[in-house]
PDB file of C-alpha atoms and ligand atoms in Angstrom:
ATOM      1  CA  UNK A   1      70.957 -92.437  94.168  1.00 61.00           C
ATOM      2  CA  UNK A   2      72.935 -93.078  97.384  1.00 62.00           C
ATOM      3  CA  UNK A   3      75.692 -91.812  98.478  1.00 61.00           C
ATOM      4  CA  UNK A   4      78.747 -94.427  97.126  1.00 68.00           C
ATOM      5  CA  UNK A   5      76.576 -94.159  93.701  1.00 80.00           C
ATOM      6  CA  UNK A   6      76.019 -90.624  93.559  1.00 93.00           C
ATOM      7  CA  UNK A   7      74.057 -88.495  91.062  1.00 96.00           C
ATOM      8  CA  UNK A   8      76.454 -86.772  88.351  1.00 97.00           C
ATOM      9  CA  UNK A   9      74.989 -83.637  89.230  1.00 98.00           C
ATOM     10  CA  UNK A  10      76.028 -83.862  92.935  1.00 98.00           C
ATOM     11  CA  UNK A  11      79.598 -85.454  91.901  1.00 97.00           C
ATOM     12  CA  UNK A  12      80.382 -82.498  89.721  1.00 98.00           C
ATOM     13  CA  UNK A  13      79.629 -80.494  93.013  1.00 98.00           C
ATOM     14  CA  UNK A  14      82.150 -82.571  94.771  1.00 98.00           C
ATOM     15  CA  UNK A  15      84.997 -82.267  92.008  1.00 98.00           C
ATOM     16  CA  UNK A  16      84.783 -78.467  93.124  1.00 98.00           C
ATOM     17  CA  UNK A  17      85.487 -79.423  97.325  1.00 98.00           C
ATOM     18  CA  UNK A  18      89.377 -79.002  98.190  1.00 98.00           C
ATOM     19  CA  UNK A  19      90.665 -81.892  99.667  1.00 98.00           C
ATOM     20  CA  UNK A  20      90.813 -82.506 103.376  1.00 97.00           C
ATOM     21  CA  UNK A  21      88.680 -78.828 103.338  1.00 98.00           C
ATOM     22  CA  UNK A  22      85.760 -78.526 106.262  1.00 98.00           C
ATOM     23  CA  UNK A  23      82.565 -78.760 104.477  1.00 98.00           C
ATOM     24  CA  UNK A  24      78.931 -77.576 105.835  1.00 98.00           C
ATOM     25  CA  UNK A  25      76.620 -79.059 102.919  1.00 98.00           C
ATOM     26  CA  UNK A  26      73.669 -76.900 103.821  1.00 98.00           C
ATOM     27  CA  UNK A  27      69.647 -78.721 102.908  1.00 98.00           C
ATOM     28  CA  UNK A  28      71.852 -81.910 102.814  1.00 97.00           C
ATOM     29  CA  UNK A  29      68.450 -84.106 102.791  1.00 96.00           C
ATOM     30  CA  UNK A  30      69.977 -87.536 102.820  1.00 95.00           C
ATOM     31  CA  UNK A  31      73.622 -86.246 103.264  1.00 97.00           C
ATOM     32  CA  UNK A  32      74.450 -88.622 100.512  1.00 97.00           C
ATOM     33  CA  UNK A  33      77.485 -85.413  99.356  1.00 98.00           C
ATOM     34  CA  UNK A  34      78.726 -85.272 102.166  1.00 98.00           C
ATOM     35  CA  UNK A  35      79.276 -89.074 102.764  1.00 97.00           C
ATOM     36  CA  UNK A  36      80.472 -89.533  99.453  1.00 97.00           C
ATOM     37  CA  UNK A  37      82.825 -86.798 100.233  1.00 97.00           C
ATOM     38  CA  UNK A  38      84.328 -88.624 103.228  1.00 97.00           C
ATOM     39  CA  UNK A  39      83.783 -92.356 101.688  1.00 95.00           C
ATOM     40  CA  UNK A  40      85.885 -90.966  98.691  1.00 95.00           C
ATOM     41  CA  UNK A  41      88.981 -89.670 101.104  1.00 96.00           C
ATOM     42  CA  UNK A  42      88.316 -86.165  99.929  1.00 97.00           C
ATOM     43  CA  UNK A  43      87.472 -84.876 103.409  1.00 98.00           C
ATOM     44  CA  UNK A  44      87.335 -86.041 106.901  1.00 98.00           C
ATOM     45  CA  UNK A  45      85.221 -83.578 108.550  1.00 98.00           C
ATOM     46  CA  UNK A  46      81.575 -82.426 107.398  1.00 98.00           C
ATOM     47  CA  UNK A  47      78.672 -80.321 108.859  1.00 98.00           C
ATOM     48  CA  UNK A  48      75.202 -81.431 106.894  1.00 98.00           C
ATOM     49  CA  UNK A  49      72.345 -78.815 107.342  1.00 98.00           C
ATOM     50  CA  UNK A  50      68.702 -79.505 107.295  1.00 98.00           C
ATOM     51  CA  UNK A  51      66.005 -77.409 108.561  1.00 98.00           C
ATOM     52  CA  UNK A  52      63.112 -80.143 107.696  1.00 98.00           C
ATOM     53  CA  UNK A  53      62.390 -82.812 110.295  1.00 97.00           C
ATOM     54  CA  UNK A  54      62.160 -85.662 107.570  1.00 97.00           C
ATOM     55  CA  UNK A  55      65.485 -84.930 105.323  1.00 97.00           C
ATOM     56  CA  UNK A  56      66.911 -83.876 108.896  1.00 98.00           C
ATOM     57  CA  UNK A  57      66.111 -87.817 110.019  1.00 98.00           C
ATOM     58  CA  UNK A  58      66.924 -89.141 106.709  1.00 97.00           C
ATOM     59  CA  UNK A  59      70.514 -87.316 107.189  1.00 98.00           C
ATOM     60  CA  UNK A  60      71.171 -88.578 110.544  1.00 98.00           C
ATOM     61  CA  UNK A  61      69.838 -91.998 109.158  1.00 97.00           C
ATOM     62  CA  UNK A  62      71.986 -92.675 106.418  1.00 97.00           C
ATOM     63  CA  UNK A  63      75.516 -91.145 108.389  1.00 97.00           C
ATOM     64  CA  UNK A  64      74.939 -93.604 111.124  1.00 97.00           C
ATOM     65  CA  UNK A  65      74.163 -96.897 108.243  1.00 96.00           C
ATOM     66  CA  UNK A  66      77.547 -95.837 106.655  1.00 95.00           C
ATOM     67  CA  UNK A  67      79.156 -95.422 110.362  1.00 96.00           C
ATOM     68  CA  UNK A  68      80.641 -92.004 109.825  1.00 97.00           C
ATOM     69  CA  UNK A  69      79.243 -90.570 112.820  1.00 97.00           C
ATOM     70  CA  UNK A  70      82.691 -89.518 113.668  1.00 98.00           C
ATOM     71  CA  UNK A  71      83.096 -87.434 110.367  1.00 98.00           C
ATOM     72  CA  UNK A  72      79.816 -86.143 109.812  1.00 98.00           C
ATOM     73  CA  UNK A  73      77.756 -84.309 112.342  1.00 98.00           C
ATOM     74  CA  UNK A  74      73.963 -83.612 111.217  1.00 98.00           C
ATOM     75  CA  UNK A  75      72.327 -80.526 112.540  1.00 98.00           C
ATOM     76  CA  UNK A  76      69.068 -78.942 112.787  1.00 98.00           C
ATOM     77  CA  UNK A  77      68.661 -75.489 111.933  1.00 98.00           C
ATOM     78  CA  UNK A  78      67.746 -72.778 108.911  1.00 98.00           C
ATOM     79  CA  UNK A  79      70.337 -72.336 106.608  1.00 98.00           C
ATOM     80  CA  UNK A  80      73.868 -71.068 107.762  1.00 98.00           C
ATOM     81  CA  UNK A  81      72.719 -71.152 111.937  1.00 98.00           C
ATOM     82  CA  UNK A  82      74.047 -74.994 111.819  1.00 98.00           C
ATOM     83  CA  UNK A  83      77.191 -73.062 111.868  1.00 98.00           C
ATOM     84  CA  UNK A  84      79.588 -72.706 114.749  1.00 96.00           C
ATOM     85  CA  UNK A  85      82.582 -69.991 114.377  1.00 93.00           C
ATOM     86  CA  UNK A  86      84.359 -72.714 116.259  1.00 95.00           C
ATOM     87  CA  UNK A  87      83.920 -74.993 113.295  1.00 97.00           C
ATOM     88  CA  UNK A  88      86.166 -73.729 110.757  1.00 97.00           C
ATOM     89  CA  UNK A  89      84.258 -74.421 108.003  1.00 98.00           C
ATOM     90  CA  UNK A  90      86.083 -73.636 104.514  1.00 98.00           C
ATOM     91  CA  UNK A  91      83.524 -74.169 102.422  1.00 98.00           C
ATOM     92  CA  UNK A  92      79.930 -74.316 102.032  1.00 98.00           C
ATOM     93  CA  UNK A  93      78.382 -76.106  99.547  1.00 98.00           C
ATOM     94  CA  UNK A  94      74.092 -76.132  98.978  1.00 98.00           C
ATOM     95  CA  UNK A  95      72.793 -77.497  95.978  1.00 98.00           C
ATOM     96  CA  UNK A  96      69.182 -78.397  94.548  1.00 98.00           C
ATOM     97  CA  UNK A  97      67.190 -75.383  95.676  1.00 98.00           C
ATOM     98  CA  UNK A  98      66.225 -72.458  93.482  1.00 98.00           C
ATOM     99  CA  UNK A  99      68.728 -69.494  93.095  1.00 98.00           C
ATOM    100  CA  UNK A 100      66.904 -66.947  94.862  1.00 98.00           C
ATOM    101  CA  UNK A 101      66.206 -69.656  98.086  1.00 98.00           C
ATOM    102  CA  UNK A 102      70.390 -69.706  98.143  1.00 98.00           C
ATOM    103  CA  UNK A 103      70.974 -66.247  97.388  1.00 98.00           C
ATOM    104  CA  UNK A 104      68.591 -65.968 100.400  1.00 98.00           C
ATOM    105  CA  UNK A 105      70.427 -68.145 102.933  1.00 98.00           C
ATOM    106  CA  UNK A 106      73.987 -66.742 102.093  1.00 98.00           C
ATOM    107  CA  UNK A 107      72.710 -63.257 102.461  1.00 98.00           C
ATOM    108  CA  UNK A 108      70.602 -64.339 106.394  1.00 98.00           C
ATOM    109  CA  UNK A 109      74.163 -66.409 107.043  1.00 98.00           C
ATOM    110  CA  UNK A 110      76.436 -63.758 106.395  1.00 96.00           C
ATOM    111  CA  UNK A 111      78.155 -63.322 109.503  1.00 96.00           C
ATOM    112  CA  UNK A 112      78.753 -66.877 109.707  1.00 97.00           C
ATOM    113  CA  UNK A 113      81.054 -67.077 106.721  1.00 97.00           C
ATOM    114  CA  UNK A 114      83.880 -65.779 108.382  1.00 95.00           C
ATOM    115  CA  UNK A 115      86.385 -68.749 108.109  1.00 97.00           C
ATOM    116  CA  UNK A 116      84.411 -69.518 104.777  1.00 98.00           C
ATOM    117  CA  UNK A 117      86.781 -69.285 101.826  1.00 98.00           C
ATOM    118  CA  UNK A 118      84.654 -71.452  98.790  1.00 98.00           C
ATOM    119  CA  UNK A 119      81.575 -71.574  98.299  1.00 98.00           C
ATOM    120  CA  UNK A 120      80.048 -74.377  95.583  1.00 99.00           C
ATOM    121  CA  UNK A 121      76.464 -73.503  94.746  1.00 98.00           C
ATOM    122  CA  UNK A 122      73.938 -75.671  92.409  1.00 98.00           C
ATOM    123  CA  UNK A 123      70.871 -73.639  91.821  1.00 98.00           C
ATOM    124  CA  UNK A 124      67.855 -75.664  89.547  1.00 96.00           C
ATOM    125  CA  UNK A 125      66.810 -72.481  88.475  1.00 96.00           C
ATOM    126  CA  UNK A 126      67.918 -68.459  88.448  1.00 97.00           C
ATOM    127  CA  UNK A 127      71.620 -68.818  89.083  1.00 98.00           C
ATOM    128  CA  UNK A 128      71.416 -64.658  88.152  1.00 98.00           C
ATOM    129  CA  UNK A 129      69.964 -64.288  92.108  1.00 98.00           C
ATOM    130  CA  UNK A 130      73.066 -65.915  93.133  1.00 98.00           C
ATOM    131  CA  UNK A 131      75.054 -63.750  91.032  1.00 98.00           C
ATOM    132  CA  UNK A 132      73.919 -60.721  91.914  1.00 98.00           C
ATOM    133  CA  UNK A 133      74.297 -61.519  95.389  1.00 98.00           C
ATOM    134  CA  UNK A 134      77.750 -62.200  95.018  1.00 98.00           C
ATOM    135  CA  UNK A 135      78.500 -58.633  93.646  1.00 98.00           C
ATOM    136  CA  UNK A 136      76.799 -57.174  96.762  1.00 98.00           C
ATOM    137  CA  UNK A 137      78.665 -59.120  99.272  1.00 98.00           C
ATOM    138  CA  UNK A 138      82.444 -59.135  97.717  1.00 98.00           C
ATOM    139  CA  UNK A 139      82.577 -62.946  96.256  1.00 98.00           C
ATOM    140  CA  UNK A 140      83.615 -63.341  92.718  1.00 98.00           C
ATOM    141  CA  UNK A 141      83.048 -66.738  90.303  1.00 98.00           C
ATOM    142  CA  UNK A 142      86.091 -68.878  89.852  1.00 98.00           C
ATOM    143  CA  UNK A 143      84.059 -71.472  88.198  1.00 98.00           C
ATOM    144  CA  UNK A 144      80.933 -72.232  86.595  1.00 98.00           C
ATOM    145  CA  UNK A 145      79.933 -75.262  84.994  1.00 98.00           C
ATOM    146  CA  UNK A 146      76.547 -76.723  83.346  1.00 98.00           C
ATOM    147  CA  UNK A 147      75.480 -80.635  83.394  1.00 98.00           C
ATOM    148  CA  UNK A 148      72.625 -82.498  81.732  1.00 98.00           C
ATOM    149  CA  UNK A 149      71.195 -85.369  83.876  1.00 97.00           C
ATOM    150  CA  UNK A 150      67.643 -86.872  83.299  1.00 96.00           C
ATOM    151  CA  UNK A 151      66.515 -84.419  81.134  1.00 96.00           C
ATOM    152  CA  UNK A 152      67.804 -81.266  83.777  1.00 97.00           C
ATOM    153  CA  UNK A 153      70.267 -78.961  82.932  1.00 97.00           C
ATOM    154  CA  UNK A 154      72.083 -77.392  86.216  1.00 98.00           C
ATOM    155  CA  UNK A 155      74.766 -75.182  87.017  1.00 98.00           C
ATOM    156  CA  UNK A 156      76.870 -75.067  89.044  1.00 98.00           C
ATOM    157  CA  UNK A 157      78.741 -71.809  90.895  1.00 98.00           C
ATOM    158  CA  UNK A 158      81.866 -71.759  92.470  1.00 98.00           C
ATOM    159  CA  UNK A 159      83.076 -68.726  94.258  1.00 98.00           C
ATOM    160  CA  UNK A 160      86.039 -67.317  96.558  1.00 98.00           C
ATOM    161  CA  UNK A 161      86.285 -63.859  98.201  1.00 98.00           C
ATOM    162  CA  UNK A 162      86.806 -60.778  95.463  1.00 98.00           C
ATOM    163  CA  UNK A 163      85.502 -58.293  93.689  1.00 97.00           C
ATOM    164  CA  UNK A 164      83.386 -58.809  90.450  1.00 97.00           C
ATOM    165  CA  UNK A 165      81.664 -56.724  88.025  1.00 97.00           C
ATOM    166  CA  UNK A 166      79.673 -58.176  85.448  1.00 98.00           C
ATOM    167  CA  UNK A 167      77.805 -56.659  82.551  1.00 97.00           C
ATOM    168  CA  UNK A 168      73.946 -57.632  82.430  1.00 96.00           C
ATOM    169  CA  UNK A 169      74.651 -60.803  80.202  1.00 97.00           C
ATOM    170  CA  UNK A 170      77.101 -62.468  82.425  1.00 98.00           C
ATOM    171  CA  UNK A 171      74.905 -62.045  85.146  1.00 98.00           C
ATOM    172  CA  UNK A 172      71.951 -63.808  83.331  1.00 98.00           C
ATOM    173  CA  UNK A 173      74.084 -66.315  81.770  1.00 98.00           C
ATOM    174  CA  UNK A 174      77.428 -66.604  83.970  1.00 98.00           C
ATOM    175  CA  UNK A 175      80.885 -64.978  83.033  1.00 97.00           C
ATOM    176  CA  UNK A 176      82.689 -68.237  82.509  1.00 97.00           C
ATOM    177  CA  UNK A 177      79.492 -70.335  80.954  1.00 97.00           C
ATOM    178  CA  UNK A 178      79.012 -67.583  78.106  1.00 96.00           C
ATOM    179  CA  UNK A 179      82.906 -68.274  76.887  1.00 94.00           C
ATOM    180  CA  UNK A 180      82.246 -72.496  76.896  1.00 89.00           C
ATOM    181  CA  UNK A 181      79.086 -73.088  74.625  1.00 88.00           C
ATOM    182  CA  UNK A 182      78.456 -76.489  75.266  1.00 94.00           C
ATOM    183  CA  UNK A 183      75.822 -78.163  73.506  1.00 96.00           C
ATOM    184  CA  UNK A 184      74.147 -78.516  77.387  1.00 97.00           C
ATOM    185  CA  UNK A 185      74.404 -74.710  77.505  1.00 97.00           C
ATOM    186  CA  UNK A 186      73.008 -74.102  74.100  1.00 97.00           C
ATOM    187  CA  UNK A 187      70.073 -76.643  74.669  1.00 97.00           C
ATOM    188  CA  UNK A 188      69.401 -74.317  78.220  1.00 97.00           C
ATOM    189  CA  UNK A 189      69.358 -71.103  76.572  1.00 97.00           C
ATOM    190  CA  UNK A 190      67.317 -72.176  73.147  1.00 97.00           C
ATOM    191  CA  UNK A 191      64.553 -73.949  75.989  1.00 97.00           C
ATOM    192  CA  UNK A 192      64.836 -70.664  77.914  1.00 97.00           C
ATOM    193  CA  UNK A 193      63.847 -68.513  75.049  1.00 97.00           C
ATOM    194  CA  UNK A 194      61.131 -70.813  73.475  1.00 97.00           C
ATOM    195  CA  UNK A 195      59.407 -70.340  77.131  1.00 97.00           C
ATOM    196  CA  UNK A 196      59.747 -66.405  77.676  1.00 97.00           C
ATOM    197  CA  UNK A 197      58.425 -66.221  73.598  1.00 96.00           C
ATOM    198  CA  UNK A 198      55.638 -68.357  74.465  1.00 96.00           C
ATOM    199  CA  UNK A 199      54.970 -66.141  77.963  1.00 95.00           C
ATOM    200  CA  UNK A 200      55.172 -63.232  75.388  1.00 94.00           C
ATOM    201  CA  UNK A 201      52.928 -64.752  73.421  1.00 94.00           C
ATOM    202  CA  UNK A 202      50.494 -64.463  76.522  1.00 92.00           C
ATOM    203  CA  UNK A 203      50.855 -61.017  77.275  1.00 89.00           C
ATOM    204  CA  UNK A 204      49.886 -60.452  74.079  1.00 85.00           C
ATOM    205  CA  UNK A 205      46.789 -61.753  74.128  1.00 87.00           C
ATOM    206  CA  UNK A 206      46.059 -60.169  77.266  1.00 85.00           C
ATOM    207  CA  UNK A 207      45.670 -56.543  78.869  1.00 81.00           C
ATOM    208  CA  UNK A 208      48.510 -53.966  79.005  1.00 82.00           C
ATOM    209  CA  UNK A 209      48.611 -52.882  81.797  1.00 89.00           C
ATOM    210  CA  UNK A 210      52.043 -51.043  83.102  1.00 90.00           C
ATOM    211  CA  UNK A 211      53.191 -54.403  84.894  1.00 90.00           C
ATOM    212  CA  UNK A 212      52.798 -56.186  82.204  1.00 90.00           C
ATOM    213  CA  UNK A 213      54.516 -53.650  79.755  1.00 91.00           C
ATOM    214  CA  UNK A 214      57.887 -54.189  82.287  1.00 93.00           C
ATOM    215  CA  UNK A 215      57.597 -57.690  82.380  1.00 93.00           C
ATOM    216  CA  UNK A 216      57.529 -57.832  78.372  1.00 93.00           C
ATOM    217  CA  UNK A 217      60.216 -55.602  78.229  1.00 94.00           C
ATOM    218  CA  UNK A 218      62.463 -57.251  80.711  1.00 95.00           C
ATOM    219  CA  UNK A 219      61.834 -60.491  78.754  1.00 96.00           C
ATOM    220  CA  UNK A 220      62.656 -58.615  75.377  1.00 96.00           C
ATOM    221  CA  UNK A 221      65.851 -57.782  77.289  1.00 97.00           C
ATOM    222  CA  UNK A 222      66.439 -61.316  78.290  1.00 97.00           C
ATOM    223  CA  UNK A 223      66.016 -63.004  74.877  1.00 97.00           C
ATOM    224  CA  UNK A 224      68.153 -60.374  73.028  1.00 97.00           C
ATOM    225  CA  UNK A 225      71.026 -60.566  75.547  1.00 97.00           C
ATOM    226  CA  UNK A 226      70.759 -64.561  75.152  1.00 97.00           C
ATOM    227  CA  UNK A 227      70.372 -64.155  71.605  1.00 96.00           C
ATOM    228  CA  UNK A 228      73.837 -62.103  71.106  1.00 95.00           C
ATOM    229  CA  UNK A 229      75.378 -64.709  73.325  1.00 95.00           C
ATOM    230  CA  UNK A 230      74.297 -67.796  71.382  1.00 95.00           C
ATOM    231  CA  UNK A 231      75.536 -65.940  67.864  1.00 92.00           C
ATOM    232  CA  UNK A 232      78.775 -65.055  68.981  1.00 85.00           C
TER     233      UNK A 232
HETATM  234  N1  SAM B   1      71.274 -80.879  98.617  1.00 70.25           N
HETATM  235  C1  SAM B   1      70.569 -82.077  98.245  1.00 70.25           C
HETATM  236  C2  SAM B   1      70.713 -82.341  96.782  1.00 70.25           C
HETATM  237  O1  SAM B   1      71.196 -81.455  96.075  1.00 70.25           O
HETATM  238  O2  SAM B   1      70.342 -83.435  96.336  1.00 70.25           O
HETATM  239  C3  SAM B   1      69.092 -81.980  98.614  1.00 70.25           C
HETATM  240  C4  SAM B   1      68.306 -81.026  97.773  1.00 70.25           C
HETATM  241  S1  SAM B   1      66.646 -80.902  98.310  1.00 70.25           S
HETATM  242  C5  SAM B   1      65.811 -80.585  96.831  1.00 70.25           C
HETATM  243  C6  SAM B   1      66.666 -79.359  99.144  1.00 70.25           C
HETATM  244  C7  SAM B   1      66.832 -79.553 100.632  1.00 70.25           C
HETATM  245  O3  SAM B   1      67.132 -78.301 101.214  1.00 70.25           O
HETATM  246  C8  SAM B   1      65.580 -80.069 101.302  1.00 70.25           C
HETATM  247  O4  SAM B   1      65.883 -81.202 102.063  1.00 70.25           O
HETATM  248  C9  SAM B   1      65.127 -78.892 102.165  1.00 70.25           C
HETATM  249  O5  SAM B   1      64.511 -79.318 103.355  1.00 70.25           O
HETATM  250  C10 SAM B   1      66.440 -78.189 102.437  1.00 70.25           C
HETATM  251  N2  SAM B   1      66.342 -76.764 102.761  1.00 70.25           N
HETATM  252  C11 SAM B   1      65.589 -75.818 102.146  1.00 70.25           C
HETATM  253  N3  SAM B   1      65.761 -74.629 102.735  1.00 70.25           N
HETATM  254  C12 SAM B   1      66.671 -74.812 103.735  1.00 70.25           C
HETATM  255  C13 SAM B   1      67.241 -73.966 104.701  1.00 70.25           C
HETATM  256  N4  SAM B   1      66.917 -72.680 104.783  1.00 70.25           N
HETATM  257  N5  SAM B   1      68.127 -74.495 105.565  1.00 70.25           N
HETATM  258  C14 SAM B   1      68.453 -75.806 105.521  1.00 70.25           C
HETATM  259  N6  SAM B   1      67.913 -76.665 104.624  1.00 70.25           N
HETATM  260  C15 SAM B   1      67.045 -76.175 103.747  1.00 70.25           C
END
């Protein structure tokens, strides 16, 4: 993957990004979004985040071989700190970490989301963290969407400023991915269940102790509510 021949995953991210919006693409690793964001005309001016020294140099690397110096300015820092108020960033996008890692950022970066209006989110794994964080902080899904590539499934999470509720199966399985049953999004949630039956399948053969009672039972939970949603 580069950035003119850029993963399907990551494309799908940029599908979501308004055009000629300010982007801060935060854990941008090789920045390969955000140049293929300005290489496709789709924006002019990008922040890319990295708080590791190697993806930091790989970042600043691979702006300056595609000359967009001018567009793209690479910064070191943890999460949301790369950005200025000064900026106007409009929206954030981080993709490839876990849910609960971006759930985690947003919630440190708060106060720098003031001029934020969208933000486009790819968690690997637990997109419920990022849910739930959404509901605390007054950001509502617009969009979801779920890709196969190489044998992953992601989603991806697309929110603006609002008020949400959502009952306890939306927020495991997203309020707009439950209506679109994709084969993608039946293959996720019939893998998902095989694993927490064969986790179950552990406890069982193990000591009950109370911790392990409410981890059975929240997996119970889990599989019925995912269950429901595949039969309806
Ligand atoms: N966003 C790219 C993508 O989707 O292909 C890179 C994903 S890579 C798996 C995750 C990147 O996020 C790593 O380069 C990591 O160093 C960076 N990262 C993790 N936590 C971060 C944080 N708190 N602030 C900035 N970058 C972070």
């Amino acid at each position: 993957m580069n950035a003119k021949n850029l993963s399907e995953r990551l494309k799908t991210v940029a599908s979501f990004v308004e055009e000629k919006s300010i982007v801060a693409d935060i854990g941008s690793d090789h920045a390969y979004l955000p140049c293929y964001l300005v290489h496709s005309g789709i924006i002019t001016q990008a922040i890319a985040g990295e708080v590791v020294k190697g993806p930091f140099e790989s970042a600043l690397k691979q702006v300056k071989s595609e000359g967009l110096e001018e567009h793209i300015d690479v910064r070191f820092g943890d999460g949301l700190e790369v950005i200025q108020p000064t900026d106007g960033v409009q929206t954030v996008t981080i993709a490839g970490m876990g849910g609960p890692l971006i759930a985690s950022i947003l919630e440190a970066g708060k106060d720098k989301l003031h001029t934020v209006e969208k933000l486009i989110l790819q968690p690997n794994i637990h997109a419920k963290a990022i849910r739930e964080w959404a509901i605390n902080n007054d950001w509502k899904i617009v969009d979801e969407t779920i890709l196969e590539e190489h044998g992953k499934i992601y989603e991806i999470l697309v929110l603006k400023r609002g008020q949400m509720t959502l009952t306890d199966k939306e927020l495991l399985i997203g309020p707009i991915l439950i209506h679109h049953k994709s084969i993608v999004f039946t293959k996720k949630w019939v893998n998902e269940i095989a694993e927490w039956r064969r986790i179950l399948n552990q406890f069982n053969k193990i000591n009950i102790t109370s911790e392990v009672k409410q981890k059975k039972e929240e997996l119970e939970h889990k599989i019925a509510l995912v269950e429901e949603a595949l039969k309806a």
